[in-house]
PDB file of C-alpha atoms and ligand atoms in Angstrom:
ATOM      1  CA  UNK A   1     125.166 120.484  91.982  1.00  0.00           C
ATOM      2  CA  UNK A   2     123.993 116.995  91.347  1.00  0.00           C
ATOM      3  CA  UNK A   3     120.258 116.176  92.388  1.00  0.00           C
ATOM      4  CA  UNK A   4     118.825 113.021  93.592  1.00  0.00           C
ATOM      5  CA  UNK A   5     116.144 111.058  92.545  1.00  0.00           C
ATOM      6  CA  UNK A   6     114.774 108.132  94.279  1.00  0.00           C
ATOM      7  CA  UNK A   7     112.307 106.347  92.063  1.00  0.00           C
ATOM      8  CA  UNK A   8     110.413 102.781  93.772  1.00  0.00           C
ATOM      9  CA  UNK A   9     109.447  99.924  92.158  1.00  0.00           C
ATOM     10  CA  UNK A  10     112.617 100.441  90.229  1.00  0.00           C
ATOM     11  CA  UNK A  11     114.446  97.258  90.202  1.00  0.00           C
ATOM     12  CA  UNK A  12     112.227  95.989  86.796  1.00  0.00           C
ATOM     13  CA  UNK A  13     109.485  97.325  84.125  1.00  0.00           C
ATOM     14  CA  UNK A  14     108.758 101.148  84.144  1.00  0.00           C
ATOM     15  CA  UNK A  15     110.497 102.176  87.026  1.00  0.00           C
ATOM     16  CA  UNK A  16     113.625 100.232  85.972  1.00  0.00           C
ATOM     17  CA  UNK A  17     113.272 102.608  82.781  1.00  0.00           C
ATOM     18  CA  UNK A  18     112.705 105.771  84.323  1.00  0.00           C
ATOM     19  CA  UNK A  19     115.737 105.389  87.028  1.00  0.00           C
ATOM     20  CA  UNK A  20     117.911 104.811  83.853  1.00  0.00           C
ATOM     21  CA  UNK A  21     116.411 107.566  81.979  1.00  0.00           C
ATOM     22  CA  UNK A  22     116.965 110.300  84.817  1.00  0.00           C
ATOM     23  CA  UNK A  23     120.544 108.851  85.294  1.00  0.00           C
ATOM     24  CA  UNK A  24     121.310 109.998  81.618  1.00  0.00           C
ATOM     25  CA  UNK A  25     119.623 113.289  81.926  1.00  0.00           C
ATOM     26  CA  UNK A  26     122.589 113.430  85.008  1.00  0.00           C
ATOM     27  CA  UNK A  27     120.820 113.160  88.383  1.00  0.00           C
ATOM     28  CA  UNK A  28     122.169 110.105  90.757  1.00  0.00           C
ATOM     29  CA  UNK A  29     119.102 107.928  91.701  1.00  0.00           C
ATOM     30  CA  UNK A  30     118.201 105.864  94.263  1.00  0.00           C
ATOM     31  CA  UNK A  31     116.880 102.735  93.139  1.00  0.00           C
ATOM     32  CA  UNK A  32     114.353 101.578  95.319  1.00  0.00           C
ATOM     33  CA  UNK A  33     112.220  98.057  95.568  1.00  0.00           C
ATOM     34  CA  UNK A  34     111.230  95.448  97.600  1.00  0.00           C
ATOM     35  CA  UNK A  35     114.352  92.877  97.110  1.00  0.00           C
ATOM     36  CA  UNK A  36     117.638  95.083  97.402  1.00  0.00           C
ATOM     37  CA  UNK A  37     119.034  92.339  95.562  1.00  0.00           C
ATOM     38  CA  UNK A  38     116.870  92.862  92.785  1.00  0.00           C
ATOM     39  CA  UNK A  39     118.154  96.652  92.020  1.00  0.00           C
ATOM     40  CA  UNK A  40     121.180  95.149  91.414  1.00  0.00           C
ATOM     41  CA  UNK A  41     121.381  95.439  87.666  1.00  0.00           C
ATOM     42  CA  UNK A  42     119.807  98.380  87.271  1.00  0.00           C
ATOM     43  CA  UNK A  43     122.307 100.084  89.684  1.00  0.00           C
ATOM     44  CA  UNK A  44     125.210  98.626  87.735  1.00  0.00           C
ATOM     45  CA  UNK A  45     123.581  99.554  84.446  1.00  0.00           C
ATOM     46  CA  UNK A  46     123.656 103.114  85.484  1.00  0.00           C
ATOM     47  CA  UNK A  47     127.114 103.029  87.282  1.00  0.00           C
ATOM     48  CA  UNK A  48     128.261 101.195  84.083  1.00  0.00           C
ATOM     49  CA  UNK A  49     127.353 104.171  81.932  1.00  0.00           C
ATOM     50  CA  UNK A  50     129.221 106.415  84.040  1.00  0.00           C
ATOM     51  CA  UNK A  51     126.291 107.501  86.133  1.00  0.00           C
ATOM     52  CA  UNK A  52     125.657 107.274  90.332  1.00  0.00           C
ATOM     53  CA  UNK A  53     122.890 104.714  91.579  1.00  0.00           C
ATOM     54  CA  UNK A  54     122.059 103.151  95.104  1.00  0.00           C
ATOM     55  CA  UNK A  55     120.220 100.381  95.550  1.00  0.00           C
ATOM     56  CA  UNK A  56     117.614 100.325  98.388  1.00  0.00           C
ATOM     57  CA  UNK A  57     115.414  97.788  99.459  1.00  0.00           C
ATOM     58  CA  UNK A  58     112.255  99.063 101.335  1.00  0.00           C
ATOM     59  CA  UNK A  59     108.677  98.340 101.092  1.00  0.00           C
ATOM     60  CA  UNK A  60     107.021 101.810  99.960  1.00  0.00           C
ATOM     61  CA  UNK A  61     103.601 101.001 102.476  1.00  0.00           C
ATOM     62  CA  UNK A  62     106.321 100.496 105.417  1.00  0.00           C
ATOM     63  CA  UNK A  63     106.309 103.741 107.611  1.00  0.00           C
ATOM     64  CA  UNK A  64     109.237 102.866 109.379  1.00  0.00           C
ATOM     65  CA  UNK A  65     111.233 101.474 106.266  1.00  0.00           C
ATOM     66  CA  UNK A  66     110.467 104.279 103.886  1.00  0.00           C
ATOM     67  CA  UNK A  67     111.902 106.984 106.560  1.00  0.00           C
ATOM     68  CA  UNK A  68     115.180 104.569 107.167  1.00  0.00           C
ATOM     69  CA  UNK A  69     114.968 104.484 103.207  1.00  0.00           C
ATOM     70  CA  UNK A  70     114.806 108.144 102.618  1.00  0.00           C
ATOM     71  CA  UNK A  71     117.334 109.069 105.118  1.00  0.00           C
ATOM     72  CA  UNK A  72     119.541 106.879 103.725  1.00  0.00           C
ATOM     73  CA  UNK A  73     119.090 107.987 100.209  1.00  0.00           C
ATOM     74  CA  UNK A  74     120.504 111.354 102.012  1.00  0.00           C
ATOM     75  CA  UNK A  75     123.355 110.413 103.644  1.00  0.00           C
ATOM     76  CA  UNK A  76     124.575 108.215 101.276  1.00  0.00           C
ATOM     77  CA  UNK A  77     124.066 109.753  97.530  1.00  0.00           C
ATOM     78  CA  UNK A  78     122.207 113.079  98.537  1.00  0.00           C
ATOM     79  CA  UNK A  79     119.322 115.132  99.658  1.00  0.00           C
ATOM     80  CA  UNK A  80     116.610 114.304  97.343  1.00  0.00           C
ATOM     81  CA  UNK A  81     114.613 116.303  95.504  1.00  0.00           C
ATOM     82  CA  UNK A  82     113.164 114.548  93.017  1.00  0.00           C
ATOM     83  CA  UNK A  83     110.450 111.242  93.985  1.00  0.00           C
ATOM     84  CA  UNK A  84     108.978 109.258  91.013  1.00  0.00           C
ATOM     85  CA  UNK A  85     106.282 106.700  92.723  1.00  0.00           C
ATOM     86  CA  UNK A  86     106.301 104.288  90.795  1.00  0.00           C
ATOM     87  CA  UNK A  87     105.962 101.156  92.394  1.00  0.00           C
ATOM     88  CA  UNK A  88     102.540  98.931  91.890  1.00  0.00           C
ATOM     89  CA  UNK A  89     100.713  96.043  92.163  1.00  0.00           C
ATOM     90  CA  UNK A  90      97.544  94.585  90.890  1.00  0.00           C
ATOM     91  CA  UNK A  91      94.999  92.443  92.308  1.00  0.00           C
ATOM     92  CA  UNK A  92      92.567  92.335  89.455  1.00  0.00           C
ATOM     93  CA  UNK A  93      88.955  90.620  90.063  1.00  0.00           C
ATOM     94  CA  UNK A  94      85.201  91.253  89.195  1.00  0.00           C
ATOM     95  CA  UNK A  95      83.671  92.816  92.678  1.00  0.00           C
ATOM     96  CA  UNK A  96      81.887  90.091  93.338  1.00  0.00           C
ATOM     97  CA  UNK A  97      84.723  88.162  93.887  1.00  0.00           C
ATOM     98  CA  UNK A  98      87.491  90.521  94.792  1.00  0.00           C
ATOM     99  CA  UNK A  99      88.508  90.277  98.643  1.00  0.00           C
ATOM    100  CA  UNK A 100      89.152  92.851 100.942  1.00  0.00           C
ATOM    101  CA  UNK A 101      92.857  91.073 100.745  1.00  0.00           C
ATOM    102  CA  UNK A 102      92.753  92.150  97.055  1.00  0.00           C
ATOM    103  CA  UNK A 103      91.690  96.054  97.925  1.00  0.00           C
ATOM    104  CA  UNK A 104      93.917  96.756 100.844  1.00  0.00           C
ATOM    105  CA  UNK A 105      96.922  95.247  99.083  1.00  0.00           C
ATOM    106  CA  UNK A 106      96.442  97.806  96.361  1.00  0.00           C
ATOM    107  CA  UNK A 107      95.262 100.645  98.437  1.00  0.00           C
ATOM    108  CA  UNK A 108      98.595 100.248 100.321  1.00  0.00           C
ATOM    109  CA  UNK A 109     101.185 100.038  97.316  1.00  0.00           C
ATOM    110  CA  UNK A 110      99.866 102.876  95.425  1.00  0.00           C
ATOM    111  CA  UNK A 111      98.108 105.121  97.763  1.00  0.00           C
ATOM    112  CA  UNK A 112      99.731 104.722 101.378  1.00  0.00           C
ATOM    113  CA  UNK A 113     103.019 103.901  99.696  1.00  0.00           C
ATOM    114  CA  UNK A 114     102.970 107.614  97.669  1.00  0.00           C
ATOM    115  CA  UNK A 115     101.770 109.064 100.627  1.00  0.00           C
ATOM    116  CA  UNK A 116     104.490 107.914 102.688  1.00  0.00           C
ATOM    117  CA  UNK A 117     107.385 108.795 100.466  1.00  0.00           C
ATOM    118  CA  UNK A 118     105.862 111.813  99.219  1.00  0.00           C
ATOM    119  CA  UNK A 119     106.065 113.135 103.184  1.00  0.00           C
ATOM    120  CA  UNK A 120     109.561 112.024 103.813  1.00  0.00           C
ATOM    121  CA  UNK A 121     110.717 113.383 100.766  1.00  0.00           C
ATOM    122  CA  UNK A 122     109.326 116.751 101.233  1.00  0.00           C
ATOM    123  CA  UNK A 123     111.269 117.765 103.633  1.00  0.00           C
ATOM    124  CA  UNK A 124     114.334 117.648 102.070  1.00  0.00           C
ATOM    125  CA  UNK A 125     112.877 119.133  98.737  1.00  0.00           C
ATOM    126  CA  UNK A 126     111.254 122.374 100.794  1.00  0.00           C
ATOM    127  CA  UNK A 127     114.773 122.593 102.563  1.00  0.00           C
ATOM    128  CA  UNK A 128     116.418 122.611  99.125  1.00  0.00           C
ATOM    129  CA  UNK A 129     113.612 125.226  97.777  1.00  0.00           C
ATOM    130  CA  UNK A 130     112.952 123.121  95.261  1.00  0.00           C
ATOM    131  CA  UNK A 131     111.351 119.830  94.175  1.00  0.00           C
ATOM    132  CA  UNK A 132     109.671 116.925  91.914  1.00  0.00           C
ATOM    133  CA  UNK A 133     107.295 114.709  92.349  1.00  0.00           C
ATOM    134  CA  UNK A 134     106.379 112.368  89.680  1.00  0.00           C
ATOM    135  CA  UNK A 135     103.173 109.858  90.662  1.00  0.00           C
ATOM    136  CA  UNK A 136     102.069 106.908  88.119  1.00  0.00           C
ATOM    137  CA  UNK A 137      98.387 106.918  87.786  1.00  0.00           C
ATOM    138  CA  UNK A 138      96.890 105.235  84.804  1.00  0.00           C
ATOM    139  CA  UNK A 139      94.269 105.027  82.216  1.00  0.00           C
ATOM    140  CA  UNK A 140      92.663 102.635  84.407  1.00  0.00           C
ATOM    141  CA  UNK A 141      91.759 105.597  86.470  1.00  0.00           C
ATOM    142  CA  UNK A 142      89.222 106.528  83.996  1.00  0.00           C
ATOM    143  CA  UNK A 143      87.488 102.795  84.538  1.00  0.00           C
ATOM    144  CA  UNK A 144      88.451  99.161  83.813  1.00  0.00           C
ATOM    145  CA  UNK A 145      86.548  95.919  84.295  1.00  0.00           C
ATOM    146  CA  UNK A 146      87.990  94.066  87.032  1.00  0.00           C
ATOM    147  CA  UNK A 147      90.138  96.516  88.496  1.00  0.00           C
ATOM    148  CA  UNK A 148      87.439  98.080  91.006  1.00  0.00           C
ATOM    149  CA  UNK A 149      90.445  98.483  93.721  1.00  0.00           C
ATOM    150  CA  UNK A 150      92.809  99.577  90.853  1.00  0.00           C
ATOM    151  CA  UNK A 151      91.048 101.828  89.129  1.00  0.00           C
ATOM    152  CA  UNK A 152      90.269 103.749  92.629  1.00  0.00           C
ATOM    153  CA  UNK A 153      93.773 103.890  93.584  1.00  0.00           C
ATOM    154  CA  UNK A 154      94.694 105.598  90.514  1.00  0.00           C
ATOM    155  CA  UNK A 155      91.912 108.096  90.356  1.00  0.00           C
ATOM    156  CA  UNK A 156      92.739 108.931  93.938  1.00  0.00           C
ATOM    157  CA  UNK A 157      96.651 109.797  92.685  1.00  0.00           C
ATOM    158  CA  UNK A 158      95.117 111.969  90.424  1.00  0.00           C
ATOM    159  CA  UNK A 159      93.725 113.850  93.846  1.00  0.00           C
ATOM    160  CA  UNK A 160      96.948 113.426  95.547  1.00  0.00           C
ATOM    161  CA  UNK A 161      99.124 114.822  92.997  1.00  0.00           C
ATOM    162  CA  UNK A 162      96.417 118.051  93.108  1.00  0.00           C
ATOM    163  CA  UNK A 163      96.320 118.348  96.339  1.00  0.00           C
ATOM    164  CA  UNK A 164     100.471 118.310  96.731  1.00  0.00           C
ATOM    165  CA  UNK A 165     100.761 120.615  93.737  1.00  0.00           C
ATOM    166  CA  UNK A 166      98.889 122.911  95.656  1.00  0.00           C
ATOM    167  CA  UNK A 167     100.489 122.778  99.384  1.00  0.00           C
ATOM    168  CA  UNK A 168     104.295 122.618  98.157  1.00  0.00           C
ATOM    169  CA  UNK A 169     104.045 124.849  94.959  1.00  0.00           C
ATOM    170  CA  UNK A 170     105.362 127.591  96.952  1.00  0.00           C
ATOM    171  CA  UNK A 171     108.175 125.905  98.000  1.00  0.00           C
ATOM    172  CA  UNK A 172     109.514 125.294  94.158  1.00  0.00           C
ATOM    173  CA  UNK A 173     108.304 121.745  94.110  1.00  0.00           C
ATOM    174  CA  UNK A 174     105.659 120.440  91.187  1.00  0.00           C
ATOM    175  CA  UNK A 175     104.061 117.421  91.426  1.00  0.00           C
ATOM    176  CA  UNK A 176     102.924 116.057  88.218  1.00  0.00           C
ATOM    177  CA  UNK A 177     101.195 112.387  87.435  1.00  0.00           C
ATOM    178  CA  UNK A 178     101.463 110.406  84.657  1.00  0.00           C
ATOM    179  CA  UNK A 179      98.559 107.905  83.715  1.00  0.00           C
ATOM    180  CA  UNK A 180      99.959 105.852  80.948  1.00  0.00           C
ATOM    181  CA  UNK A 181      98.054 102.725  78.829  1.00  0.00           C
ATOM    182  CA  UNK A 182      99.026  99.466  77.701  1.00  0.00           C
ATOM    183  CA  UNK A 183     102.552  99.468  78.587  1.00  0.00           C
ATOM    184  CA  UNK A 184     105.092  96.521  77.513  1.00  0.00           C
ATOM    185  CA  UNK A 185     105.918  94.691  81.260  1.00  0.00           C
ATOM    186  CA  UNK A 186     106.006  92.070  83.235  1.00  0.00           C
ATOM    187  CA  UNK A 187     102.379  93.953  85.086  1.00  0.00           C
ATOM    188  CA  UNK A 188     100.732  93.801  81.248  1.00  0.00           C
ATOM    189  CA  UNK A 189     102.639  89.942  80.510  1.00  0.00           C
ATOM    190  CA  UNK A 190     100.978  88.867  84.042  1.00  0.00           C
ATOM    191  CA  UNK A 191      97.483  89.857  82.785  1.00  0.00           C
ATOM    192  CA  UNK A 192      97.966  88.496  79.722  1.00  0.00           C
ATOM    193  CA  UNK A 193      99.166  85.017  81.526  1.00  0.00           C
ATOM    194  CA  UNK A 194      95.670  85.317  83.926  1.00  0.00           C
ATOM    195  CA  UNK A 195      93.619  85.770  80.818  1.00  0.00           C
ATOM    196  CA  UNK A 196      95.194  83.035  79.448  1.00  0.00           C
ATOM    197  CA  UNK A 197      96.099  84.658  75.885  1.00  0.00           C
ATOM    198  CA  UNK A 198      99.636  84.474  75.005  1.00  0.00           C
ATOM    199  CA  UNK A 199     101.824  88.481  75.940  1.00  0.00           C
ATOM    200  CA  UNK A 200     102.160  88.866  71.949  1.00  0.00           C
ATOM    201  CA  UNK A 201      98.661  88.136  70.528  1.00  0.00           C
ATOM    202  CA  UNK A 202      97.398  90.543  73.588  1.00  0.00           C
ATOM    203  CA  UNK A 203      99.714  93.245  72.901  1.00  0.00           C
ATOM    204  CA  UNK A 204      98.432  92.621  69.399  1.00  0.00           C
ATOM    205  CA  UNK A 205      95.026  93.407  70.624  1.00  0.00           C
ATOM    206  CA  UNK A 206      95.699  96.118  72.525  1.00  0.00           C
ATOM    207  CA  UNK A 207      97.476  98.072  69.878  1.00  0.00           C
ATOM    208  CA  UNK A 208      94.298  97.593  67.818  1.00  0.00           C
ATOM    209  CA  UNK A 209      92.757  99.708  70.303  1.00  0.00           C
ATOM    210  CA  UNK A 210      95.573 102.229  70.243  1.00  0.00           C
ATOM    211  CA  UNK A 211      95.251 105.603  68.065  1.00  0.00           C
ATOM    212  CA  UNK A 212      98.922 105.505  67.355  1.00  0.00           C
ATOM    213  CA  UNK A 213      98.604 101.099  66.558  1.00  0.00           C
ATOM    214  CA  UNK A 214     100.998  99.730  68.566  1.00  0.00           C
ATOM    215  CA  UNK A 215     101.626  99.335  72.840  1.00  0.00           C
ATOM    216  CA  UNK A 216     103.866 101.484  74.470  1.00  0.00           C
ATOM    217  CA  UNK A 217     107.393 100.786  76.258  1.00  0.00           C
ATOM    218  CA  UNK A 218     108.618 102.073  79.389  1.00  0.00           C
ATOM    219  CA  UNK A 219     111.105 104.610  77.612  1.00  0.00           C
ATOM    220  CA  UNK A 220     107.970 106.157  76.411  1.00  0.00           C
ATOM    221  CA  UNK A 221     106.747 106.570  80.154  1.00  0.00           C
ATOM    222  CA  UNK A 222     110.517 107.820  81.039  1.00  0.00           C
ATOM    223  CA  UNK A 223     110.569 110.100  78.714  1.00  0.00           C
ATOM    224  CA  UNK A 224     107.348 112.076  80.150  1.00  0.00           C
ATOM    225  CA  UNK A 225     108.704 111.963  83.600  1.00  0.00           C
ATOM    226  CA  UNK A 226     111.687 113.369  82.473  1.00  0.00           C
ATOM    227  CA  UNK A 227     110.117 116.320  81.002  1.00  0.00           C
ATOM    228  CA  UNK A 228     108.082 116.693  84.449  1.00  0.00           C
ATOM    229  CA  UNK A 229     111.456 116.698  86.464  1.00  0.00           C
ATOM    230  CA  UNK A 230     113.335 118.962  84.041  1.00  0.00           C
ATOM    231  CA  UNK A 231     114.232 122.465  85.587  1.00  0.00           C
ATOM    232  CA  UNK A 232     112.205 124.078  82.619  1.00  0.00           C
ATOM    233  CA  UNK A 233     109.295 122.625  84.127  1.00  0.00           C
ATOM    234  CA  UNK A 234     108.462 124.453  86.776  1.00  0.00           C
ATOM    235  CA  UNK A 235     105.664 126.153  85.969  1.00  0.00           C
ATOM    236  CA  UNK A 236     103.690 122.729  85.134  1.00  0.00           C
ATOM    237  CA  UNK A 237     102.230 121.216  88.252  1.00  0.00           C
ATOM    238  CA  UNK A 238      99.075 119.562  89.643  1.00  0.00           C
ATOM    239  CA  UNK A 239      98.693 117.988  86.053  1.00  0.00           C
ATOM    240  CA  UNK A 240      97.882 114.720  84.762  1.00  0.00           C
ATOM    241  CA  UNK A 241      99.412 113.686  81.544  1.00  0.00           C
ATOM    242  CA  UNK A 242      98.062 110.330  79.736  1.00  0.00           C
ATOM    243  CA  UNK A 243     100.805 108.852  77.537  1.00  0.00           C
ATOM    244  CA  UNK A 244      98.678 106.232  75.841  1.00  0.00           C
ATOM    245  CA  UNK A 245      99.039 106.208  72.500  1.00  0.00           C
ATOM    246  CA  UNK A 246      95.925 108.334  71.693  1.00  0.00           C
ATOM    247  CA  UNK A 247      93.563 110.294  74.338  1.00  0.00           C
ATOM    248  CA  UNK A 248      92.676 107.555  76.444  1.00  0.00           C
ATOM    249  CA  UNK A 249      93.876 103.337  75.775  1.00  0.00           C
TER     250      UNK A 249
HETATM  251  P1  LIG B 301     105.972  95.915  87.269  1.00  0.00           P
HETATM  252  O1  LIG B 301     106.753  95.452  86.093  1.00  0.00           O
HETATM  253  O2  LIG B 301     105.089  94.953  87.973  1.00  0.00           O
HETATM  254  O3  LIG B 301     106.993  96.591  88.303  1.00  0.00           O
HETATM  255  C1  LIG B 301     106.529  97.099  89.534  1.00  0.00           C
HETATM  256  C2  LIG B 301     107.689  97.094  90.499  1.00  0.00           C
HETATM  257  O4  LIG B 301     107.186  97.619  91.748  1.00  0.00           O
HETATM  258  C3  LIG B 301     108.225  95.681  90.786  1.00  0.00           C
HETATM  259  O5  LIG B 301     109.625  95.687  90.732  1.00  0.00           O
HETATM  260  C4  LIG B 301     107.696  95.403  92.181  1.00  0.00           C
HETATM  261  O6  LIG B 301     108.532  94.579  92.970  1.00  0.00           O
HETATM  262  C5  LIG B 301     107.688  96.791  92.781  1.00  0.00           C
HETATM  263  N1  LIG B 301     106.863  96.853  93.982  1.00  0.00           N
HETATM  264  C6  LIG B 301     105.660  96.271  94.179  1.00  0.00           C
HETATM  265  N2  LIG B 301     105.219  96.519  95.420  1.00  0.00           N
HETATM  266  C7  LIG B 301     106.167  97.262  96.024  1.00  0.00           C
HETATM  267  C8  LIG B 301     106.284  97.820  97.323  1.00  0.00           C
HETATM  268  N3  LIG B 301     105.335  97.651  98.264  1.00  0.00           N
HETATM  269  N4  LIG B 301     107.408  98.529  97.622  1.00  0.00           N
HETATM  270  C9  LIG B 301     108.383  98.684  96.701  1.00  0.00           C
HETATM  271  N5  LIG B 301     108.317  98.183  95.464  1.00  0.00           N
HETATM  272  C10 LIG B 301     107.218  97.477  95.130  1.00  0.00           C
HETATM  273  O7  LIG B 301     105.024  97.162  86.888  1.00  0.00           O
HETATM  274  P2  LIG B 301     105.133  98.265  85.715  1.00  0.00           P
HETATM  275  O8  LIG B 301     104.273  97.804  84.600  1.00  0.00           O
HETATM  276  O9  LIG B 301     106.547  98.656  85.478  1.00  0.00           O
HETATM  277  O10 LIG B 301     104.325  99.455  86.430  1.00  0.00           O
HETATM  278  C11 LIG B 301     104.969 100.544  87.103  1.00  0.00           C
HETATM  279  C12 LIG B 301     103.900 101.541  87.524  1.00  0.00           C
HETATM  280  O11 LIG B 301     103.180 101.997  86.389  1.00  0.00           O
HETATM  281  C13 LIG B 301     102.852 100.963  88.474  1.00  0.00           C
HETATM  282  O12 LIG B 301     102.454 101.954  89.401  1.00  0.00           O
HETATM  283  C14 LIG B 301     101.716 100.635  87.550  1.00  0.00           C
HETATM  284  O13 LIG B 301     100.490 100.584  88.238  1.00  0.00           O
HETATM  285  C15 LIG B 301     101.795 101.777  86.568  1.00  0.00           C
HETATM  286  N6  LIG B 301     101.177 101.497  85.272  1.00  0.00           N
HETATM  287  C16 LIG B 301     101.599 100.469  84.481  1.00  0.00           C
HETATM  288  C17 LIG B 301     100.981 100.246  83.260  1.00  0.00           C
HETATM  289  C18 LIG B 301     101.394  99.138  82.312  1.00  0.00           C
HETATM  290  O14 LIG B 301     100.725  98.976  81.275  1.00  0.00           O
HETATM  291  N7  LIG B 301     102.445  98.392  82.574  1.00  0.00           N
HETATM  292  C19 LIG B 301      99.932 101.069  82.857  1.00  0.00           C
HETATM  293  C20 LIG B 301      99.519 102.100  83.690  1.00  0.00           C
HETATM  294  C21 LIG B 301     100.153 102.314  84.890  1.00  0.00           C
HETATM  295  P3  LIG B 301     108.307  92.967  93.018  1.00  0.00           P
HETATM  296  O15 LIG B 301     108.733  92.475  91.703  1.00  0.00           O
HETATM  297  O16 LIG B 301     109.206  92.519  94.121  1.00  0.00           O
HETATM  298  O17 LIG B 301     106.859  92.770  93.288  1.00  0.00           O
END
């Protein structure tokens, strides 16, 4: 039997990547963002290489539009039982200067938002007696100057994806987290714009920094979480895997 996967923040960068990726290992995805309009290509991108896509547009902090989301995802390409939360945002600023606008907008994306779609996915994945569950953290996690609310919303995925590996193991679902580095997209060209140094001299620098000397691409981040969602990895939960180029950006 086909399985779903719904992946958010999907319609661009690393979630565009990884909705592909698990369409070519053969599950149908839902392809979730904020626009519905933006999925667009990446649902024809999959259908166009013979694969099954939906695209959904919810916002992942949204109680009520994550359950209409999920449900949908159910009735119209199946009952998931894979999740890959993926979708982000950054509001980067020293302390001193970052509002409480700044934390609770990233608080909500990463945190509430996995929280939320973690929960309504469940339900179908402990019905099915089986499951995935795929959360983006980051190296960021480990510290990063001006990413105070960042930082702490990817250390606390680490927690959640513990926490979830533990309460649904016994119903055949892992839940896994990948924290990768400096990653090729429009999140890393957007820093690169506020620091005011132009994408390719800053991937440049970056990739100094990088054991394996150069920056990573979101196939390198779908490939992971297709590892983590493969059937022959069931006995790998509750872990955090950095794919970074090295042990730590
Ligand atoms: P990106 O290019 O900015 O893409 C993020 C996507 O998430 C966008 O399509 C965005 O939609 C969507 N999104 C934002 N808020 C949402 C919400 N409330 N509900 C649904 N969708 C929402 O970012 P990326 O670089 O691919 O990053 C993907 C994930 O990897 C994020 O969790 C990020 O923190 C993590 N990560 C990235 C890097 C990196 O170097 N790029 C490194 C470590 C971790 P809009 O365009 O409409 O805002």
């Amino acid at each position: 039997m086909t399985q779903t996967a719904i992946v958010t923040g999907a319609a661009r960068g690393i979630g565009a990547a990884v909705a592909k990726r698990l369409a070519s290992d053969g599950l149908a995805v839902a392809v979730i963002d904020l626009d519905e309009s933006a999925c667009k290509a990446v649902v024809e991108e999959i259908e166009g290489a013979g694969g099954r896509a939906l695209g959904i547009g919810a916002d992942v902090s949204d109680e009520e539009a994550v359950q209409a989301a999920v449900e949908r995802v159910a009735e119209e390409l199946g009952a998931p039982t894979v999740l890959v939360n993926n979708a982000g945002v950054i509001r980067d600023n020293m302390l001193f200067r970052m509002t409480a606008d700044d934390w609770d907008a990233v608080m909500n994306v990463h945190l509430r938002g996995s929280f939320l779609m973690s929960r309504a996915a469940q339900s179908y994945m402990t019905k099915a007696g089986g499951g995935r569950i795929v959360n983006l953290s980051s190296t960021s996690a480990l510290g990063n100057r001006g990413q105070a609310n960042y930082s702490a919303a990817k250390a606390g995925l680490q927690g959640f994806t513990k926490t979830l590996a533990i309460e649904l193991g016994k119903f055949g679902v892992t839940v896994n987290a990948i924290a990768p580095g400096f990653i090729e997209t429009e999140m890393t060209a957007s820093t690169a714009e506020r620091v005011g140094v132009p994408f390719e001299e800053f991937k440049a620098a970056a990739a100094a920094q990088i054991p394996v000397a150069r920056t990573g691409k979101p196939d390198d981040i779908a490939h992971a979480v297709s590892f983590f969602v493969s059937e022959g990895a069931g006995f790998v939960s509750g872990q955090v895997l950095y794919v970074a180029g090295g042990p730590r950006a």
